[in-house]
Every structure is written in structure tokens, then in C-alpha cells.
Tab-separated table of C-alpha atoms and ligand atoms in Angstrom:
chain	number	residue	atom	x	y	z
A	1	UNK	CA	145.417	122.981	92.954
A	2	UNK	CA	145.961	119.265	92.526
A	3	UNK	CA	143.764	116.463	91.225
A	4	UNK	CA	142.896	114.762	88.014
A	5	UNK	CA	143.551	116.708	84.881
A	6	UNK	CA	142.086	115.482	81.640
A	7	UNK	CA	142.743	117.243	78.377
A	8	UNK	CA	139.459	118.236	76.770
A	9	UNK	CA	139.600	118.536	73.013
A	10	UNK	CA	142.956	120.216	73.007
A	11	UNK	CA	141.848	122.839	75.522
A	12	UNK	CA	143.609	123.640	78.767
A	13	UNK	CA	143.383	120.697	81.144
A	14	UNK	CA	141.034	121.478	84.054
A	15	UNK	CA	141.011	119.990	87.537
A	16	UNK	CA	138.530	117.138	88.000
A	17	UNK	CA	134.931	117.588	89.104
A	18	UNK	CA	135.009	116.597	92.817
A	19	UNK	CA	137.462	119.323	93.720
A	20	UNK	CA	135.246	122.037	92.154
A	21	UNK	CA	132.237	120.659	94.020
A	22	UNK	CA	134.165	121.024	97.302
A	23	UNK	CA	135.081	124.607	96.477
A	24	UNK	CA	131.497	125.242	95.347
A	25	UNK	CA	130.229	124.072	98.755
A	26	UNK	CA	132.744	126.376	100.473
A	27	UNK	CA	131.875	129.492	98.504
A	28	UNK	CA	128.318	129.444	97.059
A	29	UNK	CA	125.066	129.754	98.956
A	30	UNK	CA	123.283	126.457	99.168
A	31	UNK	CA	120.187	127.399	97.210
A	32	UNK	CA	120.421	124.638	94.643
A	33	UNK	CA	121.925	121.722	96.513
A	34	UNK	CA	125.080	120.190	95.082
A	35	UNK	CA	125.556	120.761	91.344
A	36	UNK	CA	125.209	117.510	89.315
A	37	UNK	CA	128.377	118.067	87.310
A	38	UNK	CA	131.098	120.620	86.641
A	39	UNK	CA	130.775	121.625	83.020
A	40	UNK	CA	133.637	123.182	81.102
A	41	UNK	CA	132.898	123.197	77.387
A	42	UNK	CA	129.966	122.945	75.027
A	43	UNK	CA	129.394	122.658	71.304
A	44	UNK	CA	126.044	122.396	69.547
A	45	UNK	CA	123.806	120.176	71.630
A	46	UNK	CA	126.690	118.614	73.585
A	47	UNK	CA	128.578	119.562	76.676
A	48	UNK	CA	131.658	118.162	78.394
A	49	UNK	CA	132.406	117.920	82.094
A	50	UNK	CA	135.652	118.575	83.936
A	51	UNK	CA	136.569	114.899	83.750
A	52	UNK	CA	136.204	114.883	79.948
A	53	UNK	CA	132.840	113.074	79.827
A	54	UNK	CA	130.471	114.059	77.004
A	55	UNK	CA	126.715	114.601	77.405
A	56	UNK	CA	123.852	115.152	74.973
A	57	UNK	CA	122.053	118.161	76.366
A	58	UNK	CA	118.278	117.664	76.256
A	59	UNK	CA	117.671	120.496	78.671
A	60	UNK	CA	119.573	123.446	77.107
A	61	UNK	CA	120.070	125.267	80.394
A	62	UNK	CA	116.291	124.942	81.037
A	63	UNK	CA	114.958	125.917	77.637
A	64	UNK	CA	117.546	128.706	77.233
A	65	UNK	CA	120.220	127.607	74.748
A	66	UNK	CA	117.988	127.526	71.704
A	67	UNK	CA	121.036	127.650	69.403
A	68	UNK	CA	122.926	125.158	71.513
A	69	UNK	CA	126.412	125.897	72.891
A	70	UNK	CA	128.975	128.187	71.295
A	71	UNK	CA	126.858	128.798	68.165
A	72	UNK	CA	129.058	130.784	65.748
A	73	UNK	CA	126.360	133.386	65.035
A	74	UNK	CA	125.867	134.092	68.738
A	75	UNK	CA	129.585	134.116	69.456
A	76	UNK	CA	130.147	136.586	66.645
A	77	UNK	CA	127.295	138.872	67.625
A	78	UNK	CA	128.276	139.054	71.294
A	79	UNK	CA	132.023	139.354	70.565
A	80	UNK	CA	131.556	142.144	68.078
A	81	UNK	CA	129.148	144.010	70.307
A	82	UNK	CA	131.228	143.798	73.503
A	83	UNK	CA	134.214	144.951	71.464
A	84	UNK	CA	132.225	147.933	70.182
A	85	UNK	CA	129.872	149.078	72.924
A	86	UNK	CA	129.008	146.802	75.834
A	87	UNK	CA	126.981	148.762	78.335
A	88	UNK	CA	125.575	152.284	78.421
A	89	UNK	CA	122.730	152.438	81.079
A	90	UNK	CA	119.177	153.454	80.130
A	91	UNK	CA	120.053	157.134	80.041
A	92	UNK	CA	121.013	156.138	76.510
A	93	UNK	CA	119.857	153.725	73.864
A	94	UNK	CA	121.616	151.756	71.155
A	95	UNK	CA	120.542	150.425	67.748
A	96	UNK	CA	120.266	146.739	68.846
A	97	UNK	CA	117.918	147.704	71.679
A	98	UNK	CA	115.529	149.492	69.290
A	99	UNK	CA	115.837	146.835	66.611
A	100	UNK	CA	115.050	144.042	69.088
A	101	UNK	CA	111.972	145.863	70.438
A	102	UNK	CA	110.704	146.381	66.865
A	103	UNK	CA	111.481	142.780	65.982
A	104	UNK	CA	109.585	141.345	68.969
A	105	UNK	CA	106.522	143.454	68.153
A	106	UNK	CA	106.688	142.309	64.564
A	107	UNK	CA	106.873	138.643	65.631
A	108	UNK	CA	103.959	139.205	67.938
A	109	UNK	CA	102.067	140.861	65.107
A	110	UNK	CA	100.860	143.650	67.335
A	111	UNK	CA	101.327	147.322	68.078
A	112	UNK	CA	102.831	147.923	71.479
A	113	UNK	CA	105.873	148.739	73.546
A	114	UNK	CA	108.684	146.689	75.164
A	115	UNK	CA	110.476	146.919	78.470
A	116	UNK	CA	113.759	145.028	78.716
A	117	UNK	CA	114.949	143.254	81.840
A	118	UNK	CA	117.586	140.642	82.667
A	119	UNK	CA	115.607	137.535	83.615
A	120	UNK	CA	112.172	135.933	83.600
A	121	UNK	CA	111.440	137.064	87.160
A	122	UNK	CA	112.282	140.627	86.292
A	123	UNK	CA	110.200	140.568	83.152
A	124	UNK	CA	107.342	139.419	85.350
A	125	UNK	CA	108.052	142.073	87.983
A	126	UNK	CA	107.696	144.652	85.239
A	127	UNK	CA	104.399	143.178	84.095
A	128	UNK	CA	103.166	142.938	87.680
A	129	UNK	CA	103.961	146.559	88.313
A	130	UNK	CA	102.270	147.487	85.008
A	131	UNK	CA	99.059	145.755	86.182
A	132	UNK	CA	99.003	148.086	89.207
A	133	UNK	CA	98.780	151.042	86.856
A	134	UNK	CA	95.237	149.908	86.000
A	135	UNK	CA	94.178	151.068	89.477
A	136	UNK	CA	93.217	147.475	90.316
A	137	UNK	CA	95.284	145.106	92.480
A	138	UNK	CA	93.602	141.722	92.197
A	139	UNK	CA	95.174	138.975	90.116
A	140	UNK	CA	93.857	135.590	88.970
A	141	UNK	CA	96.605	133.003	88.689
A	142	UNK	CA	96.616	129.302	87.844
A	143	UNK	CA	97.530	126.457	90.203
A	144	UNK	CA	100.716	124.798	89.112
A	145	UNK	CA	102.089	128.087	87.830
A	146	UNK	CA	105.725	129.145	88.018
A	147	UNK	CA	106.516	132.789	87.489
A	148	UNK	CA	109.820	133.249	89.269
A	149	UNK	CA	111.514	133.731	92.683
A	150	UNK	CA	111.636	137.475	93.306
A	151	UNK	CA	108.983	138.581	95.808
A	152	UNK	CA	106.413	139.777	93.240
A	153	UNK	CA	106.960	136.843	90.852
A	154	UNK	CA	106.919	134.481	93.859
A	155	UNK	CA	103.492	135.819	94.858
A	156	UNK	CA	102.259	134.413	91.534
A	157	UNK	CA	104.048	131.051	91.870
A	158	UNK	CA	101.803	128.334	93.192
A	159	UNK	CA	104.221	125.941	94.915
A	160	UNK	CA	103.641	126.300	98.625
A	161	UNK	CA	107.193	125.162	99.495
A	162	UNK	CA	108.625	128.073	97.533
A	163	UNK	CA	106.167	130.665	98.882
A	164	UNK	CA	105.415	130.017	102.513
A	165	UNK	CA	108.879	130.714	103.975
A	166	UNK	CA	108.715	134.220	102.430
A	167	UNK	CA	105.187	135.354	103.269
A	168	UNK	CA	103.706	137.917	103.373
A	169	UNK	CA	104.010	138.348	99.656
A	170	UNK	CA	102.571	141.261	97.658
A	171	UNK	CA	99.332	141.031	95.734
A	172	UNK	CA	95.834	139.726	96.162
A	173	UNK	CA	95.860	136.467	94.280
A	174	UNK	CA	92.900	134.178	93.475
A	175	UNK	CA	94.078	130.694	92.490
A	176	UNK	CA	92.207	128.762	89.855
A	177	UNK	CA	92.763	125.247	88.514
A	178	UNK	CA	94.804	125.430	85.303
A	179	UNK	CA	92.837	124.617	82.101
A	180	UNK	CA	89.414	125.033	83.689
A	181	UNK	CA	87.632	127.790	81.721
A	182	UNK	CA	84.578	127.753	83.990
A	183	UNK	CA	86.687	128.300	87.090
A	184	UNK	CA	88.406	131.156	85.306
A	185	UNK	CA	85.126	132.770	84.334
A	186	UNK	CA	83.874	132.449	87.918
A	187	UNK	CA	87.025	134.070	89.367
A	188	UNK	CA	87.332	137.193	87.198
A	189	UNK	CA	85.252	140.283	87.952
A	190	UNK	CA	85.345	144.077	87.632
A	191	UNK	CA	88.063	144.332	90.284
A	192	UNK	CA	90.510	141.930	88.530
A	193	UNK	CA	93.601	143.701	87.287
A	194	UNK	CA	94.910	140.763	85.305
A	195	UNK	CA	94.718	137.065	84.584
A	196	UNK	CA	98.201	135.563	84.490
A	197	UNK	CA	98.797	132.339	82.564
A	198	UNK	CA	101.544	130.288	81.015
A	199	UNK	CA	100.203	129.136	77.630
A	200	UNK	CA	101.851	125.772	78.510
A	201	UNK	CA	102.937	125.248	82.136
A	202	UNK	CA	106.654	124.453	82.080
A	203	UNK	CA	107.713	123.819	85.697
A	204	UNK	CA	104.467	121.932	86.362
A	205	UNK	CA	105.824	119.254	84.002
A	206	UNK	CA	104.807	120.632	80.586
A	207	UNK	CA	101.056	120.834	80.992
A	208	UNK	CA	99.031	121.852	77.933
A	209	UNK	CA	95.622	123.385	78.587
A	210	UNK	CA	92.530	122.194	76.685
A	211	UNK	CA	91.698	123.732	73.304
A	212	UNK	CA	89.864	127.022	73.740
A	213	UNK	CA	91.251	127.829	77.203
A	214	UNK	CA	93.308	130.815	76.141
A	215	UNK	CA	90.410	132.110	74.094
A	216	UNK	CA	88.109	131.803	77.119
A	217	UNK	CA	90.669	133.762	79.192
A	218	UNK	CA	90.693	136.488	76.519
A	219	UNK	CA	86.898	136.660	76.430
A	220	UNK	CA	86.418	136.877	80.210
A	221	UNK	CA	89.200	139.473	80.697
A	222	UNK	CA	87.823	141.610	77.927
A	223	UNK	CA	84.357	141.409	79.383
A	224	UNK	CA	85.602	142.720	82.781
A	225	UNK	CA	88.185	145.161	81.575
A	226	UNK	CA	91.052	143.066	83.006
A	227	UNK	CA	94.418	142.549	81.393
A	228	UNK	CA	95.425	139.180	79.949
A	229	UNK	CA	99.062	138.419	80.674
A	230	UNK	CA	100.795	135.441	79.144
A	231	UNK	CA	104.070	134.359	80.751
A	232	UNK	CA	106.035	133.006	77.807
A	233	UNK	CA	109.355	133.025	79.659
A	234	UNK	CA	109.791	129.301	78.999
A	235	UNK	CA	107.548	128.833	75.967
A	236	UNK	CA	108.472	131.868	73.887
A	237	UNK	CA	110.890	132.520	71.008
A	238	UNK	CA	110.247	129.340	69.000
A	239	UNK	CA	110.445	126.733	71.748
A	240	UNK	CA	107.015	125.318	70.925
A	241	UNK	CA	107.464	125.489	67.135
A	242	UNK	CA	105.801	128.915	66.939
A	243	UNK	CA	107.350	132.196	67.898
A	244	UNK	CA	104.987	132.265	70.897
A	245	UNK	CA	103.092	129.302	72.390
A	246	UNK	CA	99.890	131.326	72.256
A	247	UNK	CA	100.243	132.064	68.508
A	248	UNK	CA	98.088	129.087	67.330
A	249	UNK	CA	95.269	130.148	69.650
A	250	UNK	CA	94.751	133.333	67.640
A	251	UNK	CA	94.451	135.271	70.907
A	252	UNK	CA	96.162	138.639	71.368
A	253	UNK	CA	97.121	139.179	75.049
A	254	UNK	CA	97.806	142.538	76.685
A	255	UNK	CA	101.077	141.535	78.315
A	256	UNK	CA	103.666	138.974	77.266
A	257	UNK	CA	106.772	138.202	79.216
A	258	UNK	CA	109.823	136.523	77.691
A	259	UNK	CA	113.302	135.531	78.871
A	260	UNK	CA	114.768	132.043	78.776
A	261	UNK	CA	115.215	131.370	75.063
A	262	UNK	CA	115.444	135.012	74.072
A	263	UNK	CA	119.167	135.609	74.499
A	264	UNK	CA	120.334	132.057	73.697
A	265	UNK	CA	122.225	132.129	77.016
A	266	UNK	CA	122.832	135.842	77.468
A	267	UNK	CA	120.688	137.087	80.334
A	268	UNK	CA	117.770	139.119	78.998
A	269	UNK	CA	114.077	139.367	79.685
A	270	UNK	CA	111.306	141.339	78.031
A	271	UNK	CA	107.868	142.560	79.026
A	272	UNK	CA	105.768	143.430	76.015
A	273	UNK	CA	102.717	145.617	76.438
A	274	UNK	CA	100.269	145.288	73.561
A	275	UNK	CA	98.211	148.339	72.520
A	276	UNK	CA	97.259	150.474	75.519
A	277	UNK	CA	99.058	148.149	77.884
A	278	UNK	CA	102.254	149.405	76.309
A	279	UNK	CA	101.553	152.805	77.809
A	280	UNK	CA	100.752	151.768	81.378
A	281	UNK	CA	104.220	152.951	82.531
A	282	UNK	CA	105.302	156.565	82.302
A	283	UNK	CA	108.736	158.050	82.969
A	284	UNK	CA	109.930	157.148	86.486
A	285	UNK	CA	107.508	154.222	86.956
A	286	UNK	CA	110.045	151.486	86.409
A	287	UNK	CA	113.739	151.054	85.684
A	288	UNK	CA	116.786	148.836	85.394
A	289	UNK	CA	120.515	149.438	85.052
A	290	UNK	CA	121.429	146.505	82.834
A	291	UNK	CA	118.138	145.685	81.158
A	292	UNK	CA	118.285	145.795	77.351
A	293	UNK	CA	121.989	146.561	77.170
A	294	UNK	CA	123.689	146.422	73.742
A	295	UNK	CA	125.265	143.005	74.263
A	296	UNK	CA	122.126	141.278	75.495
A	297	UNK	CA	119.896	142.772	72.809
A	298	UNK	CA	122.407	142.061	70.066
A	299	UNK	CA	122.520	138.439	71.272
A	300	UNK	CA	118.749	138.184	71.119
A	301	UNK	CA	118.740	139.599	67.573
A	302	UNK	CA	121.293	136.960	66.565
A	303	UNK	CA	119.125	134.222	68.092
A	304	UNK	CA	115.971	135.374	66.225
A	305	UNK	CA	117.917	135.940	62.968
A	306	UNK	CA	119.440	132.472	63.129
A	307	UNK	CA	116.089	130.817	63.859
A	308	UNK	CA	114.712	132.577	60.793
A	309	UNK	CA	117.692	132.061	58.513
A	310	UNK	CA	118.159	128.351	59.329
A	311	UNK	CA	114.454	127.668	59.430
A	312	UNK	CA	114.796	126.293	62.933
A	313	UNK	CA	111.055	126.378	63.655
A	314	UNK	CA	110.706	123.621	61.096
A	315	UNK	CA	113.548	121.701	62.744
A	316	UNK	CA	111.702	122.085	66.061
A	317	UNK	CA	108.571	120.538	64.560
A	318	UNK	CA	110.508	117.655	62.980
A	319	UNK	CA	112.365	116.855	66.203
A	320	UNK	CA	109.047	117.030	68.057
A	321	UNK	CA	107.644	114.251	65.912
A	322	UNK	CA	110.785	112.195	66.324
A	323	UNK	CA	110.757	112.543	70.116
A	324	UNK	CA	107.059	111.771	70.463
A	325	UNK	CA	107.360	108.656	68.298
A	326	UNK	CA	110.484	107.394	70.053
A	327	UNK	CA	109.435	108.149	73.629
A	328	UNK	CA	105.905	106.745	73.084
A	329	UNK	CA	107.398	103.404	72.144
A	330	UNK	CA	109.275	103.030	75.453
A	331	UNK	CA	107.688	100.683	77.967
A	332	UNK	CA	106.854	102.634	81.136
A	333	UNK	CA	106.182	105.904	79.282
A	334	UNK	CA	102.455	106.543	79.541
A	335	UNK	CA	102.206	109.885	77.748
A	336	UNK	CA	104.247	112.595	76.022
A	337	UNK	CA	102.911	116.110	76.603
A	338	UNK	CA	103.906	119.433	75.189
A	339	UNK	CA	104.583	121.060	71.835
A	340	UNK	CA	107.679	121.626	69.749
A	341	UNK	CA	110.761	121.093	71.813
A	342	UNK	CA	109.098	121.529	75.208
A	343	UNK	CA	108.063	118.043	76.130
A	344	UNK	CA	106.909	116.226	79.251
A	345	UNK	CA	107.573	112.518	79.353
A	346	UNK	CA	105.088	111.015	81.803
A	347	UNK	CA	106.296	107.848	83.508
A	348	UNK	CA	104.040	105.135	84.902
A	349	UNK	CA	105.675	105.498	88.316
A	350	UNK	CA	107.206	108.423	90.256
A	351	UNK	CA	110.820	107.595	89.386
A	352	UNK	CA	111.709	110.684	87.361
A	353	UNK	CA	114.465	111.786	89.754
A	354	UNK	CA	116.153	108.391	89.545
A	355	UNK	CA	115.832	108.345	85.763
A	356	UNK	CA	117.343	111.828	85.542
A	357	UNK	CA	120.364	110.705	87.635
A	358	UNK	CA	120.902	107.468	85.707
A	359	UNK	CA	120.482	109.263	82.349
A	360	UNK	CA	123.179	111.709	83.378
A	361	UNK	CA	125.513	108.840	84.241
A	362	UNK	CA	124.688	107.476	80.734
A	363	UNK	CA	125.551	110.828	79.121
A	364	UNK	CA	122.172	112.511	78.667
A	365	UNK	CA	120.941	115.659	80.429
A	366	UNK	CA	117.202	115.874	81.212
A	367	UNK	CA	115.406	117.054	84.296
A	368	UNK	CA	112.497	115.937	86.532
A	369	UNK	CA	110.140	118.853	87.216
A	370	UNK	CA	107.695	116.534	88.979
A	371	UNK	CA	108.073	113.032	90.535
A	372	UNK	CA	106.664	111.276	87.491
A	373	UNK	CA	107.697	113.550	84.612
A	374	UNK	CA	110.873	114.219	82.667
A	375	UNK	CA	111.227	117.508	80.883
A	376	UNK	CA	112.859	117.565	77.472
A	377	UNK	CA	113.801	121.032	76.164
A	378	UNK	CA	116.834	120.584	73.912
A	379	UNK	CA	118.583	123.071	71.626
A	380	UNK	CA	116.864	123.552	68.277
A	381	UNK	CA	120.139	122.528	66.626
A	382	UNK	CA	120.067	119.006	68.061
A	383	UNK	CA	120.617	116.532	65.237
A	384	UNK	CA	118.204	113.690	64.713
A	385	UNK	CA	121.019	111.230	65.387
A	386	UNK	CA	121.725	112.926	68.764
A	387	UNK	CA	117.993	112.779	69.510
A	388	UNK	CA	117.855	109.036	68.702
A	389	UNK	CA	121.013	108.318	70.720
A	390	UNK	CA	119.670	110.213	73.712
A	391	UNK	CA	116.284	108.447	73.641
A	392	UNK	CA	118.029	105.074	73.294
A	393	UNK	CA	120.033	105.845	76.432
A	394	UNK	CA	116.865	106.823	78.303
A	395	UNK	CA	115.134	103.674	77.068
A	396	UNK	CA	117.928	101.569	78.646
A	397	UNK	CA	117.798	103.581	81.853
A	398	UNK	CA	114.051	103.101	82.127
A	399	UNK	CA	114.409	99.360	81.604
A	400	UNK	CA	116.689	99.324	84.635
A	401	UNK	CA	114.820	101.746	86.828
A	402	UNK	CA	111.311	100.464	85.997
A	403	UNK	CA	111.590	96.692	85.952
B	1	PLP	C1	111.971	130.231	84.413
B	1	PLP	C2	110.652	130.896	84.478
B	1	PLP	C3	110.477	132.123	85.122
B	1	PLP	C4	111.609	132.778	85.891
B	1	PLP	O1	112.684	133.118	85.098
B	1	PLP	P1	114.123	133.483	85.820
B	1	PLP	O2	114.953	133.912	84.655
B	1	PLP	O3	114.574	132.199	86.471
B	1	PLP	O4	113.871	134.540	86.783
B	1	PLP	C5	109.289	132.766	85.027
B	1	PLP	N1	108.233	132.223	84.335
B	1	PLP	C6	108.341	131.030	83.732
B	1	PLP	C7	107.152	130.484	83.001
B	1	PLP	C8	109.556	130.304	83.764
B	1	PLP	O5	109.644	129.132	83.183
């Protein structure tokens, strides 16, 4: 192996980026296109690439690394657990698994039961299968939704380009415009198994529904005996400044799915069934080999404990205000959507992809979920100085891209 080697903070020198990209092309399926960078090291809200360049990470692995990179509490929890008991299969349980299930129910403030999986899609597959246990098969799902890429989750994901190459997909889905309570009321009837909603749509560009929408969804599902399922895979575990994005609505759903932020970077998903919905599955109805293993659940406990101990929900709110104020003052930004640290920066023209690329060159990681929106979903441990530096870089980029 030849090529540029740059020492990174006293660590082993690594070969430069381009060589890894070549090897990536030669060995990984081309599902994502070329990676934007080769990353080798992270600390807090910063990461470094193989050439030694530093980046402020405003994306956190797509709303995953709530505690940032290499957080000591997470490192300790995972290291201790893997050194003690790493994996056991679901023929057995372990204290962290039980503790995490109890903790999630306590945060939700509801009686219920939890099923652990390894990803958002799998959490949603579990919920989807649970809805079948009602004896009904029809689902009402919102346009703009993203629920994952496995066949069941894909059936509930609205983007045609993702779905059409893989049809037929399971399920009988009625699509309704997101945020339109009347359309929802018109679509739900006595044959509806569940209404599936993100409390804030993430992949659609951080779209917040009108006040009262989640309540309307609760009312109409209750009226027709249908389940209300909130996909909080992106919004859950503190991301919006509350433990769950639906918390301020006062609504109690029947199913809640979690994943991204839950493990702070360790793969874990959860499907929570509230009340009777927690008993839709019986023995043999569903399963997983890895789901809820001791390392993943211990990691999630460390994430939740750290958010509580360091009062990170308050930090999320404070950073929210800083970002909204700073981004709103940039010429070419027409609106800032979202709550907490899940923000959509709406641009006056569809140049989000160009801005994302130029921001990366300037040392800031964001992404462009739609042509005219940037998504900001940084670690909760981002400092206000890092936030200001990152926005200043994006301000300069926009001045160039949007003259
Ligand atoms: C990311 C996401 C998923 C899929 O999660 P994976 O871990 O990628 O399978 C599902 N729902 C929502 C709302 C998401 O943001």
C-alpha cells in the first residue's frame, strides 16, 4: 500500500483518501455512490479524514451520534460490556436488555412491552408485523414518509424511485398528504390496521405537521379501532429536545419505533407496544438473533444516562435557538424548520447539493435531503463555538453558491 500518509493526532498514519475510494469501488456494492470522504477518527462533534482534514459534524451519522464521537461514557459502557458478555442470542436475556426496556417505557410514560431489533427498518418490520396481528391489513401512510429499505418498510416509504424497482411490495397502503387532518379522517375506516406517521418527517427535509395533527390522528384511529404508530426512528431519544417528538402533543400512540439516536452509534432498534399493542405478538411470532444484545442495550443505557446526567435536552434547546437565529440571518435562507437539533434549512433556490459539497470542502458536514433543503442534525455535545463556526462557513458557502 503506497500513497500519502499524514499523521493524525499522534495516531498511526493512514493511507490517503483516494486510494481507499478506489478500493471501496472495487469491493463494495454501489448502493450509495462514491463516499464523500474516508473518515478515520472522531472526537466530540468533530471528525478527521484520511488526509488529516478536520470537519465539524452537523449530521452525526444521520441523527445517530447523539453523544458525538468517542464519548467516554459510551466507550466505557461498550468496552466493559463486550469484555464481560457480548452476545447471547434471545434464548437468554441479560440485565442491560431488561433495564433498557424498562427505561424506554418509563421515558414514554406508558405501560407496554418492547421488542429490540438492530436498525430502524427492522424496528418498523416488527411494528408492521404486529399490525397484522389485529386481523386487519390496511395501512394509512403519509406522502413524503421514509420508513426504511427492507421490503415491508419500503412498502411504507413514499418515494417512488425507492419503491418502484422492487414492486410488488407487501401491504395495502393508502397514501395521504402529510399534515392534512381532514385527509387522514377521510382515509381511516373500520378496516384500517394502523396509521403510520413520523411526528416530524426527517428524510422529507424536516417537515413539521400543523398543531393538532397528531391529536387528530389519535382521535380518528381510536374511533375506528385502528392502531396509531409513530415512527420516531429519526426524531426519538432527545433529538427534538424531548425524549420523543410526539411528547409535547400529549398523544399516547400504540406503537413507537426507535433506532438512530438510541445506541449513539451502536446498531439497535426498538419497537414499543403501548398497552394492549404490547401483547400483539406471542411466542414464535417474531424473532432476531442479534436484537437487544448486551452490548447494544448497554450502549443505549449509557446514551440515555448521559443525556440525563449532563442535561443534554437543555443543551439541545439552547443549540436550537442559536442555529435558528444564525441561519435565519443568512441571505438566501428562507426558513428554518424543525425542533431541537433536527433542523431543515430551506434555501431560496434548489442548490442544497452544491452547498453540501462546498460546505464539506470548507470543513462542515451537512446533508441535502431535498433539492432546496439542508438537514442539520448534530451531536448534542456540539459546543456553541463549533455551532457558530459551522454556520459562518455555511454563510460563506451560500454567498458563493447563491450570488
Ligand atoms: C432512518 C430511518 C428509518 C430506517 O432506519 P435504518 O436504520 O436505516 O433501517 C426508518 N424511519 C425513519 C423515520 C428514519 O429516519
